[in-house]
PDB file of C-alpha atoms in Angstrom:
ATOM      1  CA  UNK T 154     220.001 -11.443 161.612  1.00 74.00           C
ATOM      2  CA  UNK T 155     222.636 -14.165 161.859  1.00 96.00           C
ATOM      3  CA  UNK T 156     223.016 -18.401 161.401  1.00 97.00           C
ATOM      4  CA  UNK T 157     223.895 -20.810 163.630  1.00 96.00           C
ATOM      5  CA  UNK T 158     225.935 -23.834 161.874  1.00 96.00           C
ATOM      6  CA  UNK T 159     225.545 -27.056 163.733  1.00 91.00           C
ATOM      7  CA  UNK T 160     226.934 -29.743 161.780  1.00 93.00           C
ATOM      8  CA  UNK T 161     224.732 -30.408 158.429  1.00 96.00           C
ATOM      9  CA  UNK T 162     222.541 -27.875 160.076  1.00 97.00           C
ATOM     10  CA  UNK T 163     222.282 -23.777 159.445  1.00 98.00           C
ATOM     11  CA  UNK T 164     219.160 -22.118 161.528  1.00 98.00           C
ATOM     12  CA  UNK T 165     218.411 -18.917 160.694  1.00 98.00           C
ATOM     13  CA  UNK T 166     217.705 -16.303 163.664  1.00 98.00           C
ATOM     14  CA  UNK T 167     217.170 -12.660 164.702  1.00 98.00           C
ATOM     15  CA  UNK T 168     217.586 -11.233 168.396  1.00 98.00           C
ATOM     16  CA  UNK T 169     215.769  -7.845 168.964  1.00 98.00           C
ATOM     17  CA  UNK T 170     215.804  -5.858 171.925  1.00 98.00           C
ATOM     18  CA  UNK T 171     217.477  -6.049 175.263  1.00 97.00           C
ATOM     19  CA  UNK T 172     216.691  -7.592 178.674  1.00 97.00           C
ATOM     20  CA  UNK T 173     215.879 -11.075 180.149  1.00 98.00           C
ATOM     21  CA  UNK T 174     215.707 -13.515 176.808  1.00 98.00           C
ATOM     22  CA  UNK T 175     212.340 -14.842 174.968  1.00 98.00           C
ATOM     23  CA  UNK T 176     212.731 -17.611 172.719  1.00 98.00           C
ATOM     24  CA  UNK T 177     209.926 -17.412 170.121  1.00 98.00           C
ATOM     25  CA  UNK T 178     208.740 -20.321 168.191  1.00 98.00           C
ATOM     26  CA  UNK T 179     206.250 -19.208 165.083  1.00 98.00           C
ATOM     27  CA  UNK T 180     202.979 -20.102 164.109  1.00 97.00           C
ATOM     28  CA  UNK T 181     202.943 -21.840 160.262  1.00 96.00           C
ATOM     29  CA  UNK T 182     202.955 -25.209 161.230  1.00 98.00           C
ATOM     30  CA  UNK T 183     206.001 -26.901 159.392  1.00 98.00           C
ATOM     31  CA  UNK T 184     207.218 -23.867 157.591  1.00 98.00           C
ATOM     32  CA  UNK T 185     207.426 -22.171 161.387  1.00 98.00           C
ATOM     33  CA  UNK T 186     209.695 -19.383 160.188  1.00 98.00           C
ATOM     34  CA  UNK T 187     209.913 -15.679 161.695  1.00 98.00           C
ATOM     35  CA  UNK T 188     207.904 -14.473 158.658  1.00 97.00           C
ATOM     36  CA  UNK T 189     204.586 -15.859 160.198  1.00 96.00           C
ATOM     37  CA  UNK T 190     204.817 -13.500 163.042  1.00 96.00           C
ATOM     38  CA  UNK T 191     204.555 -10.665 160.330  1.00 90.00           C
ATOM     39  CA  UNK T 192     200.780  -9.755 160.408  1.00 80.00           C
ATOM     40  CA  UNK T 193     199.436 -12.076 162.814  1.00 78.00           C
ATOM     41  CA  UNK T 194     197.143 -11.537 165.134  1.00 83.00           C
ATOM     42  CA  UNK T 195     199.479  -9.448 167.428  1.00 92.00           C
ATOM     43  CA  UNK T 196     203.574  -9.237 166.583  1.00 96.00           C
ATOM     44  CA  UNK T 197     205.386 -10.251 169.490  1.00 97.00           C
ATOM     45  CA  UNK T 198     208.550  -9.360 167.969  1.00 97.00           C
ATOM     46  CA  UNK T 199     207.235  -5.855 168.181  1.00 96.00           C
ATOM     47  CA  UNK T 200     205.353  -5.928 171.045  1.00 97.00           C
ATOM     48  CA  UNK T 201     207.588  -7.720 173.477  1.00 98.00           C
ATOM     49  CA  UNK T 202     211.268  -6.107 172.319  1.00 97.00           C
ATOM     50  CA  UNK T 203     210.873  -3.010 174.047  1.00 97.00           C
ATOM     51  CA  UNK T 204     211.266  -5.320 177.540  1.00 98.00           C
ATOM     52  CA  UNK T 205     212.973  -7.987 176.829  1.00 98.00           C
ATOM     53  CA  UNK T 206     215.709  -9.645 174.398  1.00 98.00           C
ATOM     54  CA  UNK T 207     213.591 -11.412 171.943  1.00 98.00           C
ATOM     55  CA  UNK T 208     215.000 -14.170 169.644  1.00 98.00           C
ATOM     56  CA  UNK T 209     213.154 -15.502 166.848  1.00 98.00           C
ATOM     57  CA  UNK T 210     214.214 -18.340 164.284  1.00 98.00           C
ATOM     58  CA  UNK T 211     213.371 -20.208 161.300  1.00 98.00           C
ATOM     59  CA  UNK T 212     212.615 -23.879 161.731  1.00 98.00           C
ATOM     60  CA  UNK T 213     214.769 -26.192 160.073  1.00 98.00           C
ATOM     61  CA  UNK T 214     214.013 -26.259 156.470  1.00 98.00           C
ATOM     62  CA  UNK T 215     211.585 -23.437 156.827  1.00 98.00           C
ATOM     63  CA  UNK T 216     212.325 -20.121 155.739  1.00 98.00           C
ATOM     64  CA  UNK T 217     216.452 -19.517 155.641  1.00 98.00           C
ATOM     65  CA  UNK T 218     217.102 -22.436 157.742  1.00 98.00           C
ATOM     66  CA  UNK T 219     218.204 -25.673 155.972  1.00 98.00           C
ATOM     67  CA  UNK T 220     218.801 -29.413 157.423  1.00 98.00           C
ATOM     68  CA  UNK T 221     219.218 -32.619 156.428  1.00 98.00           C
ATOM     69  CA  UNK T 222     216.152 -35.311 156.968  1.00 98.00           C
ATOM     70  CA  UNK T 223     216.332 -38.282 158.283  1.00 98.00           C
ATOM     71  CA  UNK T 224     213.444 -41.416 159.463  1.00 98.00           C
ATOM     72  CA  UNK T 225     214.177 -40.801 162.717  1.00 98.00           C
ATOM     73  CA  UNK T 226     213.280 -37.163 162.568  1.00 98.00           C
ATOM     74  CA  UNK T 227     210.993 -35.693 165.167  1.00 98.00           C
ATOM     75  CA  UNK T 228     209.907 -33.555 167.840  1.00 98.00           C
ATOM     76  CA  UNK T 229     213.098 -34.444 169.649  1.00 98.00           C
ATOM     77  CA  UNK T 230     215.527 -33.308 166.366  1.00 98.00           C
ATOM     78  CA  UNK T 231     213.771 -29.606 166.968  1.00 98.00           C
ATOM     79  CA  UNK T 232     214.011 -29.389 170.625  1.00 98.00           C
ATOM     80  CA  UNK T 233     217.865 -30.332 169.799  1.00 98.00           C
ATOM     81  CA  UNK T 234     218.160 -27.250 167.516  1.00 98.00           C
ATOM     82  CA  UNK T 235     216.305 -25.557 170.379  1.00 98.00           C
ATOM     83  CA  UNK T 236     219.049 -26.189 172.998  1.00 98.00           C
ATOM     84  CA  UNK T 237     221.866 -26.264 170.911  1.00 98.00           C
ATOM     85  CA  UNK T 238     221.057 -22.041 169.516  1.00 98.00           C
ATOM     86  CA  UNK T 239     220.350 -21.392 173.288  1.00 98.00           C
ATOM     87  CA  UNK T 240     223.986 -22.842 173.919  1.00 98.00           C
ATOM     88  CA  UNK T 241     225.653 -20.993 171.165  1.00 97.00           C
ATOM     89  CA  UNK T 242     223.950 -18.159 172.229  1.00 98.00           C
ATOM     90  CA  UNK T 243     225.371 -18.237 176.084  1.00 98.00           C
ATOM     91  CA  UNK T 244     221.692 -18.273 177.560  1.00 98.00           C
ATOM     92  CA  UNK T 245     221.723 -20.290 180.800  1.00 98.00           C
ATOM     93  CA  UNK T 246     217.672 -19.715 181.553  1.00 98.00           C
ATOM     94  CA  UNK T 247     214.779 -17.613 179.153  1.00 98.00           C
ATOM     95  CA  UNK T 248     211.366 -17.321 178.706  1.00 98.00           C
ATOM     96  CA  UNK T 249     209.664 -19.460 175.379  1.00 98.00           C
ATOM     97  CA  UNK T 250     206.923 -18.280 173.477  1.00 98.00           C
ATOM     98  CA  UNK T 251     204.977 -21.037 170.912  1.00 98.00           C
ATOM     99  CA  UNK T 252     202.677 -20.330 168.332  1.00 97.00           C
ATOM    100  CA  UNK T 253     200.397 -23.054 166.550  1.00 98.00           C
ATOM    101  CA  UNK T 254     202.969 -25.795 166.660  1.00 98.00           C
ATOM    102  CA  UNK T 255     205.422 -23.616 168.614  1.00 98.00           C
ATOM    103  CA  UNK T 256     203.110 -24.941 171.565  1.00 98.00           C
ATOM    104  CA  UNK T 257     204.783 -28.372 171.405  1.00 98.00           C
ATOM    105  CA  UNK T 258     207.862 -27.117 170.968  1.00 98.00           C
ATOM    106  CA  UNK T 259     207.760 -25.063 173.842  1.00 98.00           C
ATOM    107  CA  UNK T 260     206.692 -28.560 175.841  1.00 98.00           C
ATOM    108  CA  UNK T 261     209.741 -30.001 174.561  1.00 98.00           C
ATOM    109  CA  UNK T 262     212.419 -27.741 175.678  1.00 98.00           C
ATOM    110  CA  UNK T 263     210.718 -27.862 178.850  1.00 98.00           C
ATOM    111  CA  UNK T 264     210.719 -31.283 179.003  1.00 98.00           C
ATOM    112  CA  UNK T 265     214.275 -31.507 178.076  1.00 98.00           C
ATOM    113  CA  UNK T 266     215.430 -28.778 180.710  1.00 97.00           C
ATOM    114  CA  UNK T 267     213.158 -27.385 182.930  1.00 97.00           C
ATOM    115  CA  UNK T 268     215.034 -25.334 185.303  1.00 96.00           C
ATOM    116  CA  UNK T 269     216.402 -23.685 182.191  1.00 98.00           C
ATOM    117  CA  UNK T 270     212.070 -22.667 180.951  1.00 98.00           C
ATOM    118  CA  UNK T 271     211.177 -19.932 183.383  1.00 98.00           C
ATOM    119  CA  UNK T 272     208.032 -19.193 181.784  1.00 98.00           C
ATOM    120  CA  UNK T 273     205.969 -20.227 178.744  1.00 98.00           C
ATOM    121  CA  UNK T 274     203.449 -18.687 176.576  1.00 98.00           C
ATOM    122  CA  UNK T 275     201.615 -21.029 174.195  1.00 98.00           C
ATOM    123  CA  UNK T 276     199.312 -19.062 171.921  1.00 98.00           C
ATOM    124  CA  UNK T 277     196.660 -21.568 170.530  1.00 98.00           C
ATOM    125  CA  UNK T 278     198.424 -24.601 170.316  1.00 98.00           C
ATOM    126  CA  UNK T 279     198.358 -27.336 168.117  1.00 98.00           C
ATOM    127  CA  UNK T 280     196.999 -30.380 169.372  1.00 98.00           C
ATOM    128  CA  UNK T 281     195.097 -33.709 168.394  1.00 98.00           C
ATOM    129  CA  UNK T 282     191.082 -33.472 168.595  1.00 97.00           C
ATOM    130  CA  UNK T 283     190.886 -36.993 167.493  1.00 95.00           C
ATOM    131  CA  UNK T 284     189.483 -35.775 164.175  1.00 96.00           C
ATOM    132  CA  UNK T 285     191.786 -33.696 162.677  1.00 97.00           C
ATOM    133  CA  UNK T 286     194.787 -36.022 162.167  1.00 97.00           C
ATOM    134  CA  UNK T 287     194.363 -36.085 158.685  1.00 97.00           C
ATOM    135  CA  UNK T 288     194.457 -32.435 158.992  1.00 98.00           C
ATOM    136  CA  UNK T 289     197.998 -32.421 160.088  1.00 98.00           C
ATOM    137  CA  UNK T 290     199.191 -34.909 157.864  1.00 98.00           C
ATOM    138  CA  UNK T 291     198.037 -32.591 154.735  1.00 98.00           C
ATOM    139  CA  UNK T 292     200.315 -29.875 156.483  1.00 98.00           C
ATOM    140  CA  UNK T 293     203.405 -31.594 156.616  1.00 98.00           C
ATOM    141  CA  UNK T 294     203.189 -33.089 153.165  1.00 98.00           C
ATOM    142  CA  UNK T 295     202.224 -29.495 151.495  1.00 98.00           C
ATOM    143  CA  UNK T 296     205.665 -28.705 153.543  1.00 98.00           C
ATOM    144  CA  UNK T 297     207.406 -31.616 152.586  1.00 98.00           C
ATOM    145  CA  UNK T 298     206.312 -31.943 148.823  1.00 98.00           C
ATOM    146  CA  UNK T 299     208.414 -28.570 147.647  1.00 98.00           C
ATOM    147  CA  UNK T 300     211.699 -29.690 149.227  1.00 98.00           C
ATOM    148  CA  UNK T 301     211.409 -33.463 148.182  1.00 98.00           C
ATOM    149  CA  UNK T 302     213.344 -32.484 144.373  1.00 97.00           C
ATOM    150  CA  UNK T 303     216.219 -30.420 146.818  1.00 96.00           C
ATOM    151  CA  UNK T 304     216.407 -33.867 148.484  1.00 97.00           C
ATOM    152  CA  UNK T 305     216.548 -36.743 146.075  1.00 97.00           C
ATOM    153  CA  UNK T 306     218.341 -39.187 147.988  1.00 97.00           C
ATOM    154  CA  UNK T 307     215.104 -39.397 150.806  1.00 98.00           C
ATOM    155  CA  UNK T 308     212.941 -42.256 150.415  1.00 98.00           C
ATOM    156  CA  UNK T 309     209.014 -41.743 150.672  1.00 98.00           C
ATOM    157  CA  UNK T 310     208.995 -44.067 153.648  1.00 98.00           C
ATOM    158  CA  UNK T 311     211.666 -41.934 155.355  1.00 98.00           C
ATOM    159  CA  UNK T 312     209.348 -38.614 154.847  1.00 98.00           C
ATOM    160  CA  UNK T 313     206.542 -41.256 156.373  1.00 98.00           C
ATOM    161  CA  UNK T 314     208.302 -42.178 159.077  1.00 98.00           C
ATOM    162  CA  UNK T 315     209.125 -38.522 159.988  1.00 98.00           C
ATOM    163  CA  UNK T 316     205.237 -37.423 159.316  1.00 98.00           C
ATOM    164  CA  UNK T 317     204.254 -40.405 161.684  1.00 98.00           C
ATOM    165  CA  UNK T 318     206.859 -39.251 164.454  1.00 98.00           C
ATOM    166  CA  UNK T 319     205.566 -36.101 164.320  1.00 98.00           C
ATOM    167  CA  UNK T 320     201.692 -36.127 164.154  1.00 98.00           C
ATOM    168  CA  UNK T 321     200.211 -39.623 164.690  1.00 98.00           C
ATOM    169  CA  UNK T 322     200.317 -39.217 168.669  1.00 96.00           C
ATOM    170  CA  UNK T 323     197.977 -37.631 170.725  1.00 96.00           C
ATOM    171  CA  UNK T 324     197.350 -34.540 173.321  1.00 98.00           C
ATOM    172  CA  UNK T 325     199.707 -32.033 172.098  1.00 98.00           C
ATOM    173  CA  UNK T 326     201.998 -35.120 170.449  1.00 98.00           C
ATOM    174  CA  UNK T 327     205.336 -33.931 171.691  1.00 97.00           C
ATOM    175  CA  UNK T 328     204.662 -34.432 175.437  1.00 98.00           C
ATOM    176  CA  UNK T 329     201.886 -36.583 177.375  1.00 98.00           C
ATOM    177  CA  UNK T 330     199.321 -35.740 179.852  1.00 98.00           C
ATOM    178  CA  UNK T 331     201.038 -36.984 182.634  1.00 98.00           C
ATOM    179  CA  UNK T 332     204.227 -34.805 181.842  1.00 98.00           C
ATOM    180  CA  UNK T 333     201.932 -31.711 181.536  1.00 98.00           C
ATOM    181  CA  UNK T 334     200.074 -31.846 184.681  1.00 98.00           C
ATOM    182  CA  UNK T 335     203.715 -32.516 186.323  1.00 98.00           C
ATOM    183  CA  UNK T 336     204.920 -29.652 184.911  1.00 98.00           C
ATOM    184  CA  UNK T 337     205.813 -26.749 187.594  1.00 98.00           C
ATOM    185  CA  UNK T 338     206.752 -24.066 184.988  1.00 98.00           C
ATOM    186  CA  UNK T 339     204.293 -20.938 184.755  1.00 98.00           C
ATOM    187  CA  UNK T 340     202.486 -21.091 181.600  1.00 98.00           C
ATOM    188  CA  UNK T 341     200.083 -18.232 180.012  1.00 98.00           C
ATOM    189  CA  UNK T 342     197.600 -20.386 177.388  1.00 98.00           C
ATOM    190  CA  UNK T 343     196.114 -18.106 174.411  1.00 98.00           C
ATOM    191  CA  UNK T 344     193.037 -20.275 173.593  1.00 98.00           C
ATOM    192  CA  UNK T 345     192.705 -21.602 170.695  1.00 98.00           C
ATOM    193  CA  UNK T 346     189.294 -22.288 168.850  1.00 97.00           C
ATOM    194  CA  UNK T 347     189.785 -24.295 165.020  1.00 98.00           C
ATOM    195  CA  UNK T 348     190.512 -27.457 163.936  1.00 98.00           C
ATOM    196  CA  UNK T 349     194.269 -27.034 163.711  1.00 98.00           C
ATOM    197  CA  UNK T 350     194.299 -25.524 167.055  1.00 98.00           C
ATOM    198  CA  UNK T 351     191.526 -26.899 169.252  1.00 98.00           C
ATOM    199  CA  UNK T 352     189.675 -25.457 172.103  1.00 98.00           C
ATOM    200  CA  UNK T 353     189.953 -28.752 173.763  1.00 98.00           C
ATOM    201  CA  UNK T 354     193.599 -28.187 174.033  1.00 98.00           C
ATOM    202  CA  UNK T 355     194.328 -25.257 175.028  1.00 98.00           C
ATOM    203  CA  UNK T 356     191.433 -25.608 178.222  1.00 98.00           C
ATOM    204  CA  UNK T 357     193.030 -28.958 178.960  1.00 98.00           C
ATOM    205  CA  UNK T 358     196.438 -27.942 179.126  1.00 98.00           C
ATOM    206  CA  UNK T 359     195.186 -25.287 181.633  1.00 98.00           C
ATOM    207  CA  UNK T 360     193.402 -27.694 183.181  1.00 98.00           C
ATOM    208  CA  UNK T 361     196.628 -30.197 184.180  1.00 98.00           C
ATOM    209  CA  UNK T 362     199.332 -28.218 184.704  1.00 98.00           C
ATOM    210  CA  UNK T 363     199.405 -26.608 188.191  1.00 98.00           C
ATOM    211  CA  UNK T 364     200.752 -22.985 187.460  1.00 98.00           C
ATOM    212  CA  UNK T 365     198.611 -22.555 184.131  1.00 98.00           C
ATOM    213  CA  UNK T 366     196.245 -19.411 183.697  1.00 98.00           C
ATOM    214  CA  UNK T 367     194.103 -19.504 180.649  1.00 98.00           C
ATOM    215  CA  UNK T 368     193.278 -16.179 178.356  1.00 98.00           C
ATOM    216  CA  UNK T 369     190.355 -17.128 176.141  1.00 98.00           C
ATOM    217  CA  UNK T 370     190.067 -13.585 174.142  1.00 97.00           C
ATOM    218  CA  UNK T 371     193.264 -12.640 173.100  1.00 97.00           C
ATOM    219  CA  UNK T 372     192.835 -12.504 169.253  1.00 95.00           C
ATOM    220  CA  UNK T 373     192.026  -8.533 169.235  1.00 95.00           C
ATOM    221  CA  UNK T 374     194.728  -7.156 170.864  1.00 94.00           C
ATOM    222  CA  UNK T 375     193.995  -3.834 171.701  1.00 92.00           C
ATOM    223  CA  UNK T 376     190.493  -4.674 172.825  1.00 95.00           C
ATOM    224  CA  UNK T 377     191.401  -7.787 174.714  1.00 96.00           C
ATOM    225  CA  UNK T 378     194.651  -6.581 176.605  1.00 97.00           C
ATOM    226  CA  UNK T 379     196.822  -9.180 175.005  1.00 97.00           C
ATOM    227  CA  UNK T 380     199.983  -7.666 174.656  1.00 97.00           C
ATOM    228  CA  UNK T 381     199.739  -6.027 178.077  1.00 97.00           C
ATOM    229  CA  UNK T 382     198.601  -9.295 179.952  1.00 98.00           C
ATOM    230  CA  UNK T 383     201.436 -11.197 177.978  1.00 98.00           C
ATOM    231  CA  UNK T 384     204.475  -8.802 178.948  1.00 98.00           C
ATOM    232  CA  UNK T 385     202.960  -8.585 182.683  1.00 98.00           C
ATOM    233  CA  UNK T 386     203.137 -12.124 182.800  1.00 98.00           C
ATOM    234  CA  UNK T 387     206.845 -12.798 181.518  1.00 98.00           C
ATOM    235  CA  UNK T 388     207.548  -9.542 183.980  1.00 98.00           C
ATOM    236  CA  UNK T 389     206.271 -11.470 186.443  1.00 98.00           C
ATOM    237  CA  UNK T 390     208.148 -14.679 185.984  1.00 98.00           C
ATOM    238  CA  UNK T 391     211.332 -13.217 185.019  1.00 98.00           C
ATOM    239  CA  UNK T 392     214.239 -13.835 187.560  1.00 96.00           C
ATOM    240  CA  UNK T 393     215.225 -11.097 190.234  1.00 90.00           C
ATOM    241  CA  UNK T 394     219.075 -11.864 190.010  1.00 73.00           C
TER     242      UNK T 394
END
């Protein structure tokens, strides 16, 4: 359990285990914080520590983790904090893992760096169904509402702006189509099946990039194999040398 000060910026994070490193990036939407993990549908904290080094982190101004907010706030800000706690961290190349929104997230970094992304697991990921915008927008205000007296000095049309960079784009907003079906990285899709994280998505993203293998019954576990198939999978992908 430790922080990682980058300027105005403290993340909160935990490593556990030992072995080739797996970024994790929780469910919860905009409170994304290592507590969500806690009594999901499978723990990979727990399940994928006893092979690998797993670190797991709060979200900027989710959970422990604190940062300041600006209009130009957006998926690009988190795949910064993303980069920069790999950096402090001394971790040339890992594996990511994204729940819920953690999906886009786990685009972004490999957008950003892709030789550094070995292999990506993106368990029901968010993504835009073309009716559930409103949906989103709900989310980050029930987020955003709590801190706004912490914050006094931000303007309603700077927590607009960042809601709108965040959410009012399509796909999986962070990346496009076209970067997804150029996208060589190996990448094990959990399907997901409600309005937050649409079916659609997930079969789509399978769909476009080339080295994409879809699970569509993951949610029980035991009976579906799911931490098993997961850890073969990152075995598989993880470097020899």
């Amino acid at each position: 359990m430790a922080f990682f000060e980058r300027g105005e910026v403290n993340l909160y994070y935990e490593i556990h285990g030992e072995g080739y490193p797996v970024l994790l990036f929780a469910p919860g939407g905009m409170r994304s914080a290592v507590s969500f993990w806690r009594g999901s549908e499978w723990d990979p904290i727990e399940a994928l520590s006893p092979h690998f080094q797993v670190i797991a982190m709060d979200q900027r101004n989710a959970g422990q983790s604190r940062a300041p907010v600006t209009a130009d706030d957006g998926w690009h800000t988190y795949t910064s904090d993303h980069v920069a706690l790999l950096d402090h961290l001394g971790i040339e190349k890992t594996h990511v893992m994204g729940g819920c929104i953690g999906g886009p997230y786990s685009f972004g970094v490999i957008e950003r760096h892709p030789a550094r992304i070995t292999a990506a697991v993106l368990q029901q990921s968010i993504g835009d169904s073309g009716e559930n915008r409103e949906l989103f927008h709900a989310m980050f205000d029930q987020w955003a509402n709590p801190l706004k007296p912490s914050m006094p000095s931000v303007s309603e049309e700077t927590w607009s702006s960042f809601r709108s960079n965040m959410f009012d784009h399509e796909f999986v907003y962070n990346v496009s189509r076209e970067f997804v079906a150029s996208c060589q990285t190996p990448l094990l899709v959990l399907m997901g099946s409600d309005p937050y994280h649409p079916e659609a998505t997930s079969r789509e993203i399978a769909e476009l990039a080339p080295n994409a293998q879809l699970i569509e019954a993951w949610k029980n576990a035991d009976a579906d194999g799911t931490v098993e198939a997961v850890v073969e999978f990152l075995k598989a992908n993880t470097p020899r040398n």
